[in-house]
Amino acid sequence: MALFMILLPLLMAAVALAFPVGRGRPWRPWLFPFTGCAHMALALLALAGIWPESGGVWFALDAPGRIVLLQVSVLYLCCSFYAVGYLRTRQESPNRIFCACLLAFLGVMDLVIWSQHLGVMWVAIEATTLLTAPLIYFKRTRESIEATWKYLMVGSVGIAVALLGTFFLAYSMVHVGPDAPLTTTALLERAPQLSWPWVQAAFVLLLVGYGTKMGLAPMHTWKPDAYGEASGVVGAMLAGCVTSCAFLALVRITHIVNAAGGEAFTSRLLLCLGLFSMAVAGVFMAAQRDFKRMLAYSSVEHMGILAVGLGLGRAALFGTMLHILTNGLTKGVLFLSAGNIHRAYGSKNTDQVRGVLRRLPVSGGLFFVGFLAITGSPPFGPFVSEFSILMGAFAAGRFVIGGAFLVLLMVVFAGMGRTVLRAVQGRAPAQGPGAGSVGPAGPAREGLLLVAPPLVLMLLVLLLGIYIPEPLRVLLQDAARFLGAQP
Amino acid sequence: MTSILNAILVVVLVMNLFVLGASRIHAVIRIVAAQGALLGVIPLLVSEGLRLPTVLVVLATVTIKGVTVPGIMMRALRDAAIKREVEPLISRLASTVLGAGAILLALLYADNLPVTGPHAELLLVPASMATVLVGFILLTTRFTALNQIVGYLVLENGIFIFGMLLVEAMPLVVELGVLLDLVVGIFVICIIVNHINRAFSSLDTRQLASLKE
């Protein structure tokens, strides 16, 4: 099962690479919806437990992994249809590498989700960095080179630090006995006997390393550049999938260190970094004119929320797991609709982008509603998950943390609202200075493939806010119980 | 065995200082290649008995760290036709002194970490930490793209040294995966380097400053 899910996208990537097609028959992008649907079906089979797992010790689906698998599959499925529409608007640029990387990317994300071996998981996360670099560089402008360079350098150094942390954790186990595999199950079994100085050092390195990949402040510097220059669909993938996978890695590590008796230690570090990320995001969002960079800071903020939730421990774990889902899906809505707006105006600066609601009623509306959802307004999904984390903070007696969390959420709401309202309200400029601004100030055409995917995602986010289906609730509770259980 | 291994590690530490002090980028790349190749041999000394997977890892490491990666970088250097001098933020002498300080710090810190019996007399832990720190110094004080890649390679070498403590514990498959990632990473980075050079007619990363708040 695991191998099948990992190999299917890689096979499709090979197909995309192997067959050169002329401009006349652009069938290559249709590999995305095919892979997305097949992958979704496989994921549902795996989640329902219909297909027996036979991945050995290295590959298995743990409870938090199920949540991330569900989120990644749904987001990828929606993005896969959008990608077809997107590549249609960019028929002049060759898309062979783009398609192959975007397909293989799904395979390595599955590898992250399924791998229980920390070394394999590291290799997979590094592979996501390498595969997404060409995606960011797709537009081939000077700015996109700069963004790609920063993304590659910061990401690679961060991930190298994570490798050192993985080695430290492995060495802490050498003290127990030489012949133990570096799998999460083996580490959890031996957790109380692990050498504490090494575990402590390992956690700091792993937090910095995987935190870089998540985009926790102060290691977030690559994020605004990369998200700002990447196209909407790639931005959605980075903000919704890569960050979730990196967070999954951090969840697994924290679980092990907590089991080794380091709960106070991990909680302190996670809460500090989490609240600091939220604060940094709030500050930089306040005066932001570029709406894609604003979304990047929103992603920094939500990674902070996830870290805070994980740091609060048992009481907030249900909300944290739910927040993986709601944040990932809402980021999809925002980035995909932002991509449509960017394309229609040829600019992502709110000095030029005005009156989106008049010019692009559907994308503009989705962008605005997505903004309401991501900032935690009821009745959308993120409201429920953030509220649940907040309640967790108060239930655990962490009133200062809960208060700071609430204040920072309001700061972010105010800062983000200013930029979003500037963009969506008012009248569209008759003829913008950007290259892509064509047509009159009236409503522009919006293709079905470019509008339906964010709409579907938006409806899912709304659904999660109103009613959580029973099977999903069971999955979330399983994950929270699995992570909160004391050895 | 222990004395040979420690001797190699001392040579590696000295090479770190040479990297910090070298004035021409060709020399820097060559020193890092030699360092990588030297490190590649260590698994033979650490593991007991000669087994096929160990030999494979040694061959792969020496080829990749000593030949392939420096080859890719030399090629990027030739294609880009860039300035040959290293241009550090702080002078080469100062960064060498800083590197020596890092080595001292690593030796002091490594004393605090518990090490199991067979590894007690080895310099692996301090050598690894010192090399990682030197990698960070290179990454933060050099401006040209290729020099930053060198810093990244030194960082990787430091991590590789630590990996030697785990030759028995970590399956070698994973180590091969790590090596593969390194090669692909450097390859992708070098492609980007060429694009930077074409778009900006320079490899000075200070020019990559249009994206900021």
XYZ file of C-alpha atoms in Angstrom, chain A residues 58 117 119-120 122-123 126-127 130 133 137 140 142-143 145-150 152-153 156-157 159-161 163-164 167-168 170-171 174-175 178 180 182 195 197-198 201 224-225 229 284 288 293 297, chain B residues 109 113-116 119 125 128-129 132 136 139 145 148-149 152 155-156 159 162-163 165-166 168-171 173-174 177-178 181 184-185 188-189 192-193 195-196 199-200 205 208-213:
98
model
C 9.883 1.389 8.043
C 12.216 5.660 9.991
C 16.436 8.803 8.347
C 14.069 7.992 5.515
C 14.720 13.197 6.481
C 15.658 12.089 2.970
C 15.069 17.113 1.698
C 13.659 15.755 -1.556
C 14.820 19.954 -4.165
C 12.902 24.621 -6.270
C 11.723 29.119 -10.688
C 12.243 32.548 -15.042
C 15.243 37.770 -11.986
C 13.022 37.892 -8.932
C 15.865 33.313 -9.389
C 16.492 35.299 -6.250
C 13.579 33.635 -4.470
C 14.729 30.182 -5.588
C 18.291 30.800 -4.446
C 17.201 31.928 -0.991
C 17.383 26.485 -1.693
C 20.132 27.874 0.525
C 19.176 23.169 2.620
C 21.054 24.572 5.595
C 17.533 20.566 6.625
C 21.253 19.851 7.176
C 20.819 20.960 10.779
C 20.123 15.748 9.802
C 22.609 16.491 12.570
C 22.096 11.724 14.155
C 22.132 13.027 17.727
C 20.196 8.089 16.914
C 23.298 8.374 19.078
C 23.369 3.814 21.036
C 23.613 4.101 24.829
C 23.614 -0.997 19.460
C 17.983 -0.864 17.416
C 15.925 4.367 14.141
C 20.657 9.572 26.995
C 21.881 15.351 27.058
C 21.864 13.999 23.509
C 20.583 18.733 21.897
C 7.827 35.692 1.723
C 10.205 35.595 -1.241
C 7.335 34.696 -6.597
C 5.244 42.368 8.958
C 2.204 44.846 3.633
C 3.816 38.171 0.617
C 3.288 35.899 6.619
C 31.454 21.487 24.593
C 28.306 15.040 26.238
C 28.354 11.423 27.338
C 30.041 9.107 24.844
C 29.870 5.315 24.945
C 34.042 6.040 21.078
C 32.340 14.457 18.295
C 32.209 17.063 13.762
C 31.013 20.064 15.748
C 29.837 22.253 11.321
C 28.403 28.180 9.309
C 28.035 30.448 4.897
C 27.242 31.933 -4.573
C 28.302 29.704 -0.017
C 28.003 26.268 -1.584
C 27.302 24.113 2.781
C 28.695 21.746 6.952
C 27.725 18.449 5.332
C 27.557 16.018 9.790
C 29.171 12.545 13.258
C 27.475 9.869 11.185
C 29.518 7.153 15.285
C 26.424 5.483 13.899
C 26.440 0.231 13.097
C 23.160 1.804 14.178
C 21.986 3.478 10.973
C 21.313 1.305 7.971
C 20.710 2.474 2.736
C 19.820 5.695 4.482
C 20.010 8.271 0.302
C 21.707 11.164 2.090
C 20.341 14.053 -1.916
C 21.182 16.253 -6.546
C 21.140 19.279 -4.269
C 20.282 21.874 -8.733
C 22.126 24.651 -6.905
C 20.586 28.014 -10.386
C 24.081 29.529 -10.042
C 21.034 31.238 -14.136
C 21.991 33.821 -11.527
C 20.551 37.160 -15.287
C 22.710 39.360 -13.073
C 24.663 37.313 -3.739
C 20.038 39.353 -4.891
C 18.364 42.005 -2.806
C 15.313 43.176 -4.683
C 12.943 41.076 -2.579
C 12.712 42.635 0.837
C 10.333 44.525 3.048
